[in-house]
mmCIF file of C-alpha atoms in Angstrom:
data_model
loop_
_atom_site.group_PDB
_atom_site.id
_atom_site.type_symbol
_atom_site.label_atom_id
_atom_site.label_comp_id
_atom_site.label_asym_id
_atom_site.label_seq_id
_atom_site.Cartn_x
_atom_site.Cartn_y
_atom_site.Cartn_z
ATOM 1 C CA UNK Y 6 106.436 70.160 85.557
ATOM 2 C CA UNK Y 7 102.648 70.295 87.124
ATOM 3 C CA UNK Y 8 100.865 73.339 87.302
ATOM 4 C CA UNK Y 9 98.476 74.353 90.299
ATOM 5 C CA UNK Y 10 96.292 76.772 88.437
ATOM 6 C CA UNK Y 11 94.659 79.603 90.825
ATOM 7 C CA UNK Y 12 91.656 81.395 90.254
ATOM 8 C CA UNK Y 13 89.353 83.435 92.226
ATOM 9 C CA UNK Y 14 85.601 84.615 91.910
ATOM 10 C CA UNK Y 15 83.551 87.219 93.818
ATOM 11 C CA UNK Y 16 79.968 87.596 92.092
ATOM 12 C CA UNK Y 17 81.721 86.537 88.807
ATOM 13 C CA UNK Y 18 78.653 84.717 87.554
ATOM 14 C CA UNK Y 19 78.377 86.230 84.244
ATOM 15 C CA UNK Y 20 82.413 85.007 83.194
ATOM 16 C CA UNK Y 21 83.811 81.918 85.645
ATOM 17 C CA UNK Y 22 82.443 79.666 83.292
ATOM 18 C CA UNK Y 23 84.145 80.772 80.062
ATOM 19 C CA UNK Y 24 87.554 81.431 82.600
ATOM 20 C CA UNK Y 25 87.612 77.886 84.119
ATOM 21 C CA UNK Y 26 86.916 76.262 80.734
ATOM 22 C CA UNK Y 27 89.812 78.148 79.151
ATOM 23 C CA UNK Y 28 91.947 76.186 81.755
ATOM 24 C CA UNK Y 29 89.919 72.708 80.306
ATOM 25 C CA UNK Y 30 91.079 73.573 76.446
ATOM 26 C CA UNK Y 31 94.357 74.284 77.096
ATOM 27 C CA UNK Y 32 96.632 72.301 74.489
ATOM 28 C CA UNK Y 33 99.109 71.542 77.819
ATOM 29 C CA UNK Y 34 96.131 70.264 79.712
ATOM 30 C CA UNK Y 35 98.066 67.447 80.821
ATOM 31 C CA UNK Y 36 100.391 69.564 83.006
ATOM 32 C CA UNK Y 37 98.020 70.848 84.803
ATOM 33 C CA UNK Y 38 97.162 69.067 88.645
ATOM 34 C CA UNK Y 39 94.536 70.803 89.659
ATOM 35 C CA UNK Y 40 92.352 74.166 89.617
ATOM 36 C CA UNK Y 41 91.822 75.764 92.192
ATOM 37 C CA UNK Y 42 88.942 78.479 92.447
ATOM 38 C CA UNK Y 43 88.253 80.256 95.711
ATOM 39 C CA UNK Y 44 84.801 81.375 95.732
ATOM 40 C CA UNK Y 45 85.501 84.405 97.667
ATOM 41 C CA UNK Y 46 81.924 85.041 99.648
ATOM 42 C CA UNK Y 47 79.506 85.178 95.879
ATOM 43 C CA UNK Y 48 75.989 86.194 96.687
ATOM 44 C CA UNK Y 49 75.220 85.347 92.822
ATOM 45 C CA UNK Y 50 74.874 82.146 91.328
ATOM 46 C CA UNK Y 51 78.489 81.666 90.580
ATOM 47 C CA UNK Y 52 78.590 79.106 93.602
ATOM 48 C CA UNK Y 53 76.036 77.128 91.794
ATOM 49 C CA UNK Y 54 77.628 77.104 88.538
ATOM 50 C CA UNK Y 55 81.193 76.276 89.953
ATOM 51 C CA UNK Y 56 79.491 72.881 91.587
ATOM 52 C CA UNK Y 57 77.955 72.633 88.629
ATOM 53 C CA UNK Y 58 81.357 72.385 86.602
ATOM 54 C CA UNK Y 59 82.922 70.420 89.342
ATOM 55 C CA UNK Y 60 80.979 67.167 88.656
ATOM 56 C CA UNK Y 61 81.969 67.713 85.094
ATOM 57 C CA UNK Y 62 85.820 68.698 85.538
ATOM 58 C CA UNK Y 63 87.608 66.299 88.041
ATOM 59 C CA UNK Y 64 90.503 68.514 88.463
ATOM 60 C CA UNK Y 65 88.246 71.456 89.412
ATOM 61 C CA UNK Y 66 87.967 72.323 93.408
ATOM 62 C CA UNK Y 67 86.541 74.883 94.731
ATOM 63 C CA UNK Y 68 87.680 76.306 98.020
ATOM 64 C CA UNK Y 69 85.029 78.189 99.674
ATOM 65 C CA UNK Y 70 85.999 81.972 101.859
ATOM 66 C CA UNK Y 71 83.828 84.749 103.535
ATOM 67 C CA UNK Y 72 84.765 88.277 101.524
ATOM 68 C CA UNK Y 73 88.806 87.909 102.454
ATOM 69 C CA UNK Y 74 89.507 90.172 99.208
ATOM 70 C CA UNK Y 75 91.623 89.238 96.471
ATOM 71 C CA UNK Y 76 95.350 88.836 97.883
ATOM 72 C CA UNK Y 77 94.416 86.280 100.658
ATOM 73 C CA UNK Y 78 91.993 84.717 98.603
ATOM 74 C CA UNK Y 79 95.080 83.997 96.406
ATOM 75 C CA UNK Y 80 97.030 83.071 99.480
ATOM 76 C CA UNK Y 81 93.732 80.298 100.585
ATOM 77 C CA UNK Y 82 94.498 78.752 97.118
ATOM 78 C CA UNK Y 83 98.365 78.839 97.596
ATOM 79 C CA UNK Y 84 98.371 76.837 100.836
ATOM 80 C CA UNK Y 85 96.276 74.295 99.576
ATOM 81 C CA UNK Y 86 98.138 73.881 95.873
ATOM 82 C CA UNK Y 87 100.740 70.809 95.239
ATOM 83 C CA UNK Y 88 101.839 71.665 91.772
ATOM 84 C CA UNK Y 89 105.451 72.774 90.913
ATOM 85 C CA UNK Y 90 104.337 75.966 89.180
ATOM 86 C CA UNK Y 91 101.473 78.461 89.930
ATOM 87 C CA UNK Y 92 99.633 79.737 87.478
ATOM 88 C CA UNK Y 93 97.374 83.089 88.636
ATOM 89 C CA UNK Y 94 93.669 83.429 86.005
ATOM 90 C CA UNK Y 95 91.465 85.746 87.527
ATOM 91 C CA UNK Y 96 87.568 84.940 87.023
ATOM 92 C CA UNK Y 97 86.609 87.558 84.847
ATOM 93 C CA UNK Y 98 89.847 86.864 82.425
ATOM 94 C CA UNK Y 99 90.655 83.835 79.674
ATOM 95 C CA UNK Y 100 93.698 81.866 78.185
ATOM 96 C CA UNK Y 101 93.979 81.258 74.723
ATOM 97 C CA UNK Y 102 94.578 77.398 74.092
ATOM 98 C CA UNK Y 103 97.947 77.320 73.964
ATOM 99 C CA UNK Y 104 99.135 79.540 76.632
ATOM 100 C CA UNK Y 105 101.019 76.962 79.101
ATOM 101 C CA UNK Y 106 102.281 75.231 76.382
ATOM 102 C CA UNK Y 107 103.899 78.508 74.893
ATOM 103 C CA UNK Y 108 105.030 79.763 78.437
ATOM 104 C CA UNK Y 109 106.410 76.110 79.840
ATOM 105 C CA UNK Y 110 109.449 76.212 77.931
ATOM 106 C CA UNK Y 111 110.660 79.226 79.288
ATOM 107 C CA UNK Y 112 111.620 77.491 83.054
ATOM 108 C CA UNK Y 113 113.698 74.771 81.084
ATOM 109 C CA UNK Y 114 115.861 78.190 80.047
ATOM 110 C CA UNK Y 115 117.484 78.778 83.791
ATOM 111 C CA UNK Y 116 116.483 77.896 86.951
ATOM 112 C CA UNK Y 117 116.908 81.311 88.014
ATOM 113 C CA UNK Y 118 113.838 81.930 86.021
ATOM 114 C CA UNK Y 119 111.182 82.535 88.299
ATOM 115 C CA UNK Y 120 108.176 84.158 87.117
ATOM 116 C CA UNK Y 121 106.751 83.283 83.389
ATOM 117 C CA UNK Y 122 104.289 86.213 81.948
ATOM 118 C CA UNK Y 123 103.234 87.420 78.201
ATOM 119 C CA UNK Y 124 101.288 90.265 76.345
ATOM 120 C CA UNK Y 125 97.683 90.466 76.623
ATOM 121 C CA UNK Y 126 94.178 91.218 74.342
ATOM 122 C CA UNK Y 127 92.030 94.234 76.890
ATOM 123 C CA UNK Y 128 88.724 94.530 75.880
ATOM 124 C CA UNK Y 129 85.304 95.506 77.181
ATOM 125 C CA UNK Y 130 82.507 94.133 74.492
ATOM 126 C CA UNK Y 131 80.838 90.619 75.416
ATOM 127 C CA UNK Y 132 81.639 89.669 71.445
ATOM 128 C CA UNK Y 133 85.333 90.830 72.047
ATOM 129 C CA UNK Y 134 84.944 93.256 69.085
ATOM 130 C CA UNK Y 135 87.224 96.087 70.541
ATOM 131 C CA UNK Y 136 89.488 93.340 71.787
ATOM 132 C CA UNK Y 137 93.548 95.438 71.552
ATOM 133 C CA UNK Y 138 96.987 93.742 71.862
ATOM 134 C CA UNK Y 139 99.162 95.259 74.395
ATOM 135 C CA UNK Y 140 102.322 94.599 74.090
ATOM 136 C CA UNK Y 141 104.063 94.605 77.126
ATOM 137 C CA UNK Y 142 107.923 95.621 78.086
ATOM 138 C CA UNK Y 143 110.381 92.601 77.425
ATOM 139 C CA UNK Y 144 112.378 90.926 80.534
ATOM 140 C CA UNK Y 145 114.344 87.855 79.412
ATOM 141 C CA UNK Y 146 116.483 85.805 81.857
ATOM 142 C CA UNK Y 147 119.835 87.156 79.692
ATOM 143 C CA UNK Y 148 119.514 90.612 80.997
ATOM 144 C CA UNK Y 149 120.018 91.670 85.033
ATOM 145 C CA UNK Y 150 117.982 90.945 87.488
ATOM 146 C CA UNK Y 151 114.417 93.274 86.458
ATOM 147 C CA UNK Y 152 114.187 95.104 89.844
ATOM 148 C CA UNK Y 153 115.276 98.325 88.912
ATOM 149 C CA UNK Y 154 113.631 98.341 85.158
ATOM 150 C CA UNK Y 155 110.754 96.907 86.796
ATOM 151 C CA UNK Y 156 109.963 99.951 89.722
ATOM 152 C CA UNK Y 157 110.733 102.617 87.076
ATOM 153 C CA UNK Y 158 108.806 101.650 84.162
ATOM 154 C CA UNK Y 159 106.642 98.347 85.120
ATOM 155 C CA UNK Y 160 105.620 96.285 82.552
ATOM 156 C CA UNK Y 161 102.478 96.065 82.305
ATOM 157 C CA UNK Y 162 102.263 92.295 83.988
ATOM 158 C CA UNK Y 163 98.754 91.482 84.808
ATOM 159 C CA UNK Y 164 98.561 88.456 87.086
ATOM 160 C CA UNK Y 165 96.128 86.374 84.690
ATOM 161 C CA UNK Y 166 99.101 86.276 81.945
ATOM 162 C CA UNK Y 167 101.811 84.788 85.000
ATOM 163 C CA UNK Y 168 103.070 81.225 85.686
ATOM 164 C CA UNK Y 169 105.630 81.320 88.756
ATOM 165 C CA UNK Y 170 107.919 78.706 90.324
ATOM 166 C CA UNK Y 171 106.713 77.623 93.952
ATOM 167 C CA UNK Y 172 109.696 78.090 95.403
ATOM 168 C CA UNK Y 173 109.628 81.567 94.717
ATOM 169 C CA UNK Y 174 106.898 81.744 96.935
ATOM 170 C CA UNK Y 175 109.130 80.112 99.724
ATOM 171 C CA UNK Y 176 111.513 83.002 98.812
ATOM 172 C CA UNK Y 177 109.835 85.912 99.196
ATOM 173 C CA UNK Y 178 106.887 85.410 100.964
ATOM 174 C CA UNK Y 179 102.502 85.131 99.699
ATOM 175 C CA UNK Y 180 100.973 88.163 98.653
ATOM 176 C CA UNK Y 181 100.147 90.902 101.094
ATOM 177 C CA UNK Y 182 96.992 90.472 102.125
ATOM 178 C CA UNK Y 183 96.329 93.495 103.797
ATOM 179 C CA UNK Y 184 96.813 95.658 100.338
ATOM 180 C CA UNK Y 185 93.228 95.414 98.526
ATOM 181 C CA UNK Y 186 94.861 97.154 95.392
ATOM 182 C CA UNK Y 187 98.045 97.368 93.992
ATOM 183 C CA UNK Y 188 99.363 93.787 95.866
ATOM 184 C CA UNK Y 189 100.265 91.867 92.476
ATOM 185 C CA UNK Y 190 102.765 95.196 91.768
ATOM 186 C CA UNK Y 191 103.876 94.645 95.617
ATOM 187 C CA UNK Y 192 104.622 90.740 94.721
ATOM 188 C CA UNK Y 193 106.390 91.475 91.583
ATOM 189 C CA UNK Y 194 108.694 93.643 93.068
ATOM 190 C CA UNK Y 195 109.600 91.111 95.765
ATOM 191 C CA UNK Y 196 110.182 88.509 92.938
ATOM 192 C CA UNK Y 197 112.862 90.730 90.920
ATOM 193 C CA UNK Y 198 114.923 91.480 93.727
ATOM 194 C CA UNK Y 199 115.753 87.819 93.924
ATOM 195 C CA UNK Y 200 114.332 86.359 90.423
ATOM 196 C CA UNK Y 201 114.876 86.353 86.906
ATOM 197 C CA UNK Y 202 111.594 87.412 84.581
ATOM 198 C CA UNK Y 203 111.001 85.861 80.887
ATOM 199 C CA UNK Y 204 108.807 87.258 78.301
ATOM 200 C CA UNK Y 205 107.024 85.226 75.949
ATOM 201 C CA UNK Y 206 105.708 87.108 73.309
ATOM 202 C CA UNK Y 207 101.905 87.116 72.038
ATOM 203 C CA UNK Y 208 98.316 88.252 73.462
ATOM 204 C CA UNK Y 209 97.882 84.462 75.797
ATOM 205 C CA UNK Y 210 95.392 86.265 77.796
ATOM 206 C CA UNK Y 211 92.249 88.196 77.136
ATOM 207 C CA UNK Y 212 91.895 90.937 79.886
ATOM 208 C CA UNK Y 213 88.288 91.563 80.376
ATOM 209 C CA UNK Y 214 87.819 95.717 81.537
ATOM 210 C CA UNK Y 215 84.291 96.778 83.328
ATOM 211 C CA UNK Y 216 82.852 98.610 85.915
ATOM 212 C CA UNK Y 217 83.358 96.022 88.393
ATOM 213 C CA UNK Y 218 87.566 96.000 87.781
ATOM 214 C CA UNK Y 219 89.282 96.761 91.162
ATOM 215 C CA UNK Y 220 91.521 99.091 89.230
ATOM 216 C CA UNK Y 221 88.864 101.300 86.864
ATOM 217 C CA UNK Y 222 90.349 104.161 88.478
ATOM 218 C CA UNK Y 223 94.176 104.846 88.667
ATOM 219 C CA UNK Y 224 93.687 107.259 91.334
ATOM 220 C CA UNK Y 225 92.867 105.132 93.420
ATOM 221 C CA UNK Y 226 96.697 103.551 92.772
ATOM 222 C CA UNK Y 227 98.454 106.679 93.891
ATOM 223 C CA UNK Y 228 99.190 106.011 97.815
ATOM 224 C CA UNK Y 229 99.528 102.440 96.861
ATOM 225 C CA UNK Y 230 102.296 103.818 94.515
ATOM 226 C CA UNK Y 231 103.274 105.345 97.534
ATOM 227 C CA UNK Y 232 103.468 102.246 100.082
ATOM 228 C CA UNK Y 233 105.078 99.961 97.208
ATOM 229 C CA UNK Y 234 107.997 102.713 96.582
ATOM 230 C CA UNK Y 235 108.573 102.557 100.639
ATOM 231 C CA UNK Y 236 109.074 99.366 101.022
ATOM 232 C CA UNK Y 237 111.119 99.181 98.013
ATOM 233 C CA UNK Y 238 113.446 101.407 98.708
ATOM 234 C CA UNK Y 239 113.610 100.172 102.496
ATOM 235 C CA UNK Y 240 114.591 96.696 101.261
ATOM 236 C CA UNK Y 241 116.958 98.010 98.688
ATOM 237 C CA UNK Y 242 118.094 101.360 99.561
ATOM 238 C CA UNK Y 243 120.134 101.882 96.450
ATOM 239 C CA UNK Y 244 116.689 102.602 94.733
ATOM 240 C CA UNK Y 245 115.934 105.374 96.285
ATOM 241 C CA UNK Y 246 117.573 107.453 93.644
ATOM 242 C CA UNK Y 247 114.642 105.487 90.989
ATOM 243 C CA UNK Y 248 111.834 106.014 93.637
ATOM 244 C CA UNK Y 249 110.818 109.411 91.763
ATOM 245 C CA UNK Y 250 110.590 108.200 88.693
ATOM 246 C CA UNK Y 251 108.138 105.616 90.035
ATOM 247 C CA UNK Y 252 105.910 107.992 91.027
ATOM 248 C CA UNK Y 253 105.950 109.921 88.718
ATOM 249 C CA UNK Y 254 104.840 107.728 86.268
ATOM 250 C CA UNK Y 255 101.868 106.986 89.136
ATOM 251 C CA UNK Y 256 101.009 110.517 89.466
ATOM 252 C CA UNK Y 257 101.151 111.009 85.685
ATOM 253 C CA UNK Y 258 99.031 108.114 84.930
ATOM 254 C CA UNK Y 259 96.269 109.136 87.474
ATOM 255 C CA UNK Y 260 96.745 112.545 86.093
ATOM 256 C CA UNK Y 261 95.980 111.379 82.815
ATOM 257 C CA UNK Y 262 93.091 109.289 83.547
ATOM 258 C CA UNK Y 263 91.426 111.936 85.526
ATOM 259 C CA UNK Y 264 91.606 114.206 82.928
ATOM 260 C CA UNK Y 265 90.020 111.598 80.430
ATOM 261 C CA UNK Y 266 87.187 111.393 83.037
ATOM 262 C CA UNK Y 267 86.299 115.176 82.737
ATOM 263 C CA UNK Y 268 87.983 115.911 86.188
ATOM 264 C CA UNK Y 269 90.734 118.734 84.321
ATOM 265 C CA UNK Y 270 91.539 120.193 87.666
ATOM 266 C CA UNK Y 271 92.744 117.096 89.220
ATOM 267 C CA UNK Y 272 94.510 115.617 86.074
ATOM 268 C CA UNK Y 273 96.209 118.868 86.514
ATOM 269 C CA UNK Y 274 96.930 118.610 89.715
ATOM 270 C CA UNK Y 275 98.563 115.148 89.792
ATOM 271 C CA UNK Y 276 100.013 116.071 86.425
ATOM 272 C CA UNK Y 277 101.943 118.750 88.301
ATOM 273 C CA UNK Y 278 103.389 116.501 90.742
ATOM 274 C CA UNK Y 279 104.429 113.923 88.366
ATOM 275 C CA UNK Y 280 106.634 117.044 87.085
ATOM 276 C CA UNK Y 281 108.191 118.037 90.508
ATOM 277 C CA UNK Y 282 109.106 114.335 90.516
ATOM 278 C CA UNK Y 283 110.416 113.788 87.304
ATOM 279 C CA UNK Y 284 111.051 117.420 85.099
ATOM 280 C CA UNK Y 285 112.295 115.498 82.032
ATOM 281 C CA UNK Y 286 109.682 113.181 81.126
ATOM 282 C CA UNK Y 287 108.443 114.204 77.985
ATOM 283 C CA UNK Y 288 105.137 111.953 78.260
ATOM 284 C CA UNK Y 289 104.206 114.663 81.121
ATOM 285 C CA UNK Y 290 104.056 117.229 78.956
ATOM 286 C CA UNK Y 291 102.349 115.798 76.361
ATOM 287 C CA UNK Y 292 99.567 114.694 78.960
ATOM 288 C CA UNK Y 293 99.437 118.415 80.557
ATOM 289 C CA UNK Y 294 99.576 119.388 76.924
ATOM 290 C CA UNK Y 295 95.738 117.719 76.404
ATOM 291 C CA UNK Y 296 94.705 118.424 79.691
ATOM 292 C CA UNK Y 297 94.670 122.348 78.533
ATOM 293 C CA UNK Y 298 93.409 121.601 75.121
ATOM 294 C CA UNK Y 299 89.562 122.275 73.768
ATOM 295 C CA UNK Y 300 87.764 119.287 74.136
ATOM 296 C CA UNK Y 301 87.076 118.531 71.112
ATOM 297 C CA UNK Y 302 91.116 118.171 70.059
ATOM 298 C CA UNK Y 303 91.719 115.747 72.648
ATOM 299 C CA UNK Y 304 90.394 112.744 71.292
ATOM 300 C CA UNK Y 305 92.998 113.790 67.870
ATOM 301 C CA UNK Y 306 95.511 114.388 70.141
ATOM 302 C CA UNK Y 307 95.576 110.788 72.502
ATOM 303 C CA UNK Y 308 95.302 108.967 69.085
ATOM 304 C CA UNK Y 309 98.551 111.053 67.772
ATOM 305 C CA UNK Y 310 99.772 110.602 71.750
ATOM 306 C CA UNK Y 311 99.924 106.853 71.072
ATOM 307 C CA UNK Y 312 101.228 106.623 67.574
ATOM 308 C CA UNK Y 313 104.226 108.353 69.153
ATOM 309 C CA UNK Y 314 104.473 106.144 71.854
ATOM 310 C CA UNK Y 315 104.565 102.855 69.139
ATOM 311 C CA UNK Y 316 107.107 104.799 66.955
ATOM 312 C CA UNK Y 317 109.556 105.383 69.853
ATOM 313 C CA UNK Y 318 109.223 102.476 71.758
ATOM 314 C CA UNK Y 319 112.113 101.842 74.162
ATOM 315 C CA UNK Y 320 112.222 97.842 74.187
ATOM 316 C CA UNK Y 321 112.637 97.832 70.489
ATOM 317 C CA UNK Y 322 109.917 96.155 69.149
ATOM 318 C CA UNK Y 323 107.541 97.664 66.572
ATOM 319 C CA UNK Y 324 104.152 97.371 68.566
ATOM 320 C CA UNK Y 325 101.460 95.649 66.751
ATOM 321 C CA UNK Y 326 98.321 98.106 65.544
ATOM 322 C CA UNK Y 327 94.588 97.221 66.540
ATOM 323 C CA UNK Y 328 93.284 94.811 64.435
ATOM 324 C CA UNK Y 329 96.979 93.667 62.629
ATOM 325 C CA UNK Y 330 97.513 90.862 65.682
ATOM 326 C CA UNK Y 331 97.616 86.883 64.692
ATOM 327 C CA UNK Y 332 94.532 85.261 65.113
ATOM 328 C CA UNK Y 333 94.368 83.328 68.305
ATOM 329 C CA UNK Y 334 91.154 80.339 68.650
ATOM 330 C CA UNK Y 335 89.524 81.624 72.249
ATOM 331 C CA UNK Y 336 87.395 80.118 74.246
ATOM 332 C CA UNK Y 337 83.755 81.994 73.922
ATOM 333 C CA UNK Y 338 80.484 81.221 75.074
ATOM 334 C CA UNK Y 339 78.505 79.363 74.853
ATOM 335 C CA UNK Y 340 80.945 76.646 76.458
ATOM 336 C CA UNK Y 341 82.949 73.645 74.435
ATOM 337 C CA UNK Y 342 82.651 76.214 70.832
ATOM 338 C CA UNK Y 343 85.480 77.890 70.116
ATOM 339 C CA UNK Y 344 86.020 80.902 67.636
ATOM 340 C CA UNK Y 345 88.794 82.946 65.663
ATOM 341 C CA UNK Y 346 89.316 86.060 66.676
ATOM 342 C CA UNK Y 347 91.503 89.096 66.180
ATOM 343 C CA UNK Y 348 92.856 91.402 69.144
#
């Protein structure tokens, strides 16, 4: 099957490069038909170095746009793919080498497969030194369809790590370009109501976090929460009854987030609604719990927070510590060297 891979850039100077040649080193290169990479208004010189690449890459186009914002941008590349599968990498993200060829398999499985994803490294440092694994809940093509699952607990399944039928597309529509944050959520939760998800396991992505990442702040998330739980439950009304647990893990994770920032009075705040919402989640309480605690206990507290989290977790499988995950060869800078590394 032929993959259309989709990428996008705004101002992404600093990373396309090492993104679009992860696509080049895959071991599956063969499979894929083209790459597509809006360039989504750049004032930097990631225009340049796209062209640049272009003369070198053959498969490489770049599809040129005026500020549209990330969902249509996506869309712009969508319309103009002619691959059987889509494959989402966002500029300032990487594949290992042999992420299609691990995630491919999985359509032969069903057709009623429709969406592809995996784990992922997150890190911040250039030299990937703080690089993490994070493991991500398990949907295999065996179990239900992953609607309801999906809008209570999410995943976490960040678009780089995805590889999607087209026809699903046909099914349930492009993404929404009118929501800025929060639309790859939006799209998922189309996809399960008709679609079967399949997990294949390992960190095949490196998530790259900095100041420029649409989502730094989960606050801003919370009346997206909001809209996405609407519509859900106006599709499929028999989620209504699962439409406060979704927020309440959105309120709780804002909560949390602002309370890591300093800002205790409006971690508390959204910490309290997550409760009204949802009395008997225990990670509430455990999150109000810091928010109340001397500053200096906090940082013991998030560390014992998480060990919990790995002990207890729901899907089953043990989740791998910092620093214990297989080596995976990356693509790093400066372009055509690879190197091991651990996330």
């Amino acid at each position: 099957m032929s993959v259309s891979v989709i990428m996008t850039c705004h101002n992404e100077e600093r990373f396309i490069e090492q993104a679009v040649r992860s696509v080049q080193a895959q071991t599956a290169y063969d499979k894929v038909a083209e790459i597509l990479v809006v360039d989504d208004g750049s004032t930097d010189g990631s225009r340049a170095l796209l062209e640049s690449l272009r003369v070198e890459i053959p498969k490489l186009e770049i599809i040129p746009a005026t500020g549209v914002g990330l969902p249509a941008a996506r869309n712009l590349a969508l319309a103009r793919s002619r691959g059987e599968l889509i494959a989402i990498l966002d500029g300032d993200d990487f594949w290992v080498p042999e992420k299609l060829e691990r995630q491919l398999p999985a359509f032969a499985l069903s057709s009623e497969v429709g969406l592809v994803y995996s784990d992922f490294c997150d890190f911040t440092q250039d030299d990937m030194s703080d690089a993490q694994l994070i493991p991500v809940r398990v949907y295999h093509v065996s179990h239900n369809l992953p609607l309801a699952e999906y809008f209570v607990h999410d995943a976490p399944i960040i678009p780089s790590t995805i590889i999607v039928r087209r026809e699903v597309f046909d099914t349930v529509g492009p993404f929404d370009a009118e929501m800025r944050l929060g639309e790859d959520t939006e799209m998922f939760l189309r996809i399960a109501e008709r679609w079967h998800f399949e997990h294949v396991p390992s960190g095949l992505t490196f998530k790259r976090r900095h100041g420029g990442n649409l989502t730094a702040s989960l606050e801003r998330l919370v009346p997206v929460g909001e809209v996405q739980a609407k519509r859900v439950v106006e599709r499929n009304p028999s989620m209504k009854p699962l439409a406060a647990k979704f927020l309440s893990r959105r309120y709780a994770s804002a909560g949390n987030d602002c309370v890591k920032q300093g800002r205790r009075r409006d971690g508390i705040r959204y910490l309290r609604k997550a409760l009204a919402k949802n009395p008997f989640a225990w990670r509430i309480y455990a999150y109000l719990a810091v928010a109340v605690m001397p500053g200096w206990l906090e940082s013991a507290a998030r560390r014992s927070f998480w060990a919990l989290k790995r002990l207890f977790r729901r899907d089953g499988r043990q989740a791998t510590p910092r620093g214990e995950v297989e080596r995976n060869e990356v693509v790093s800078s400066p372009p055509n060297k690879t190197a091991r590394r651990r996330c």
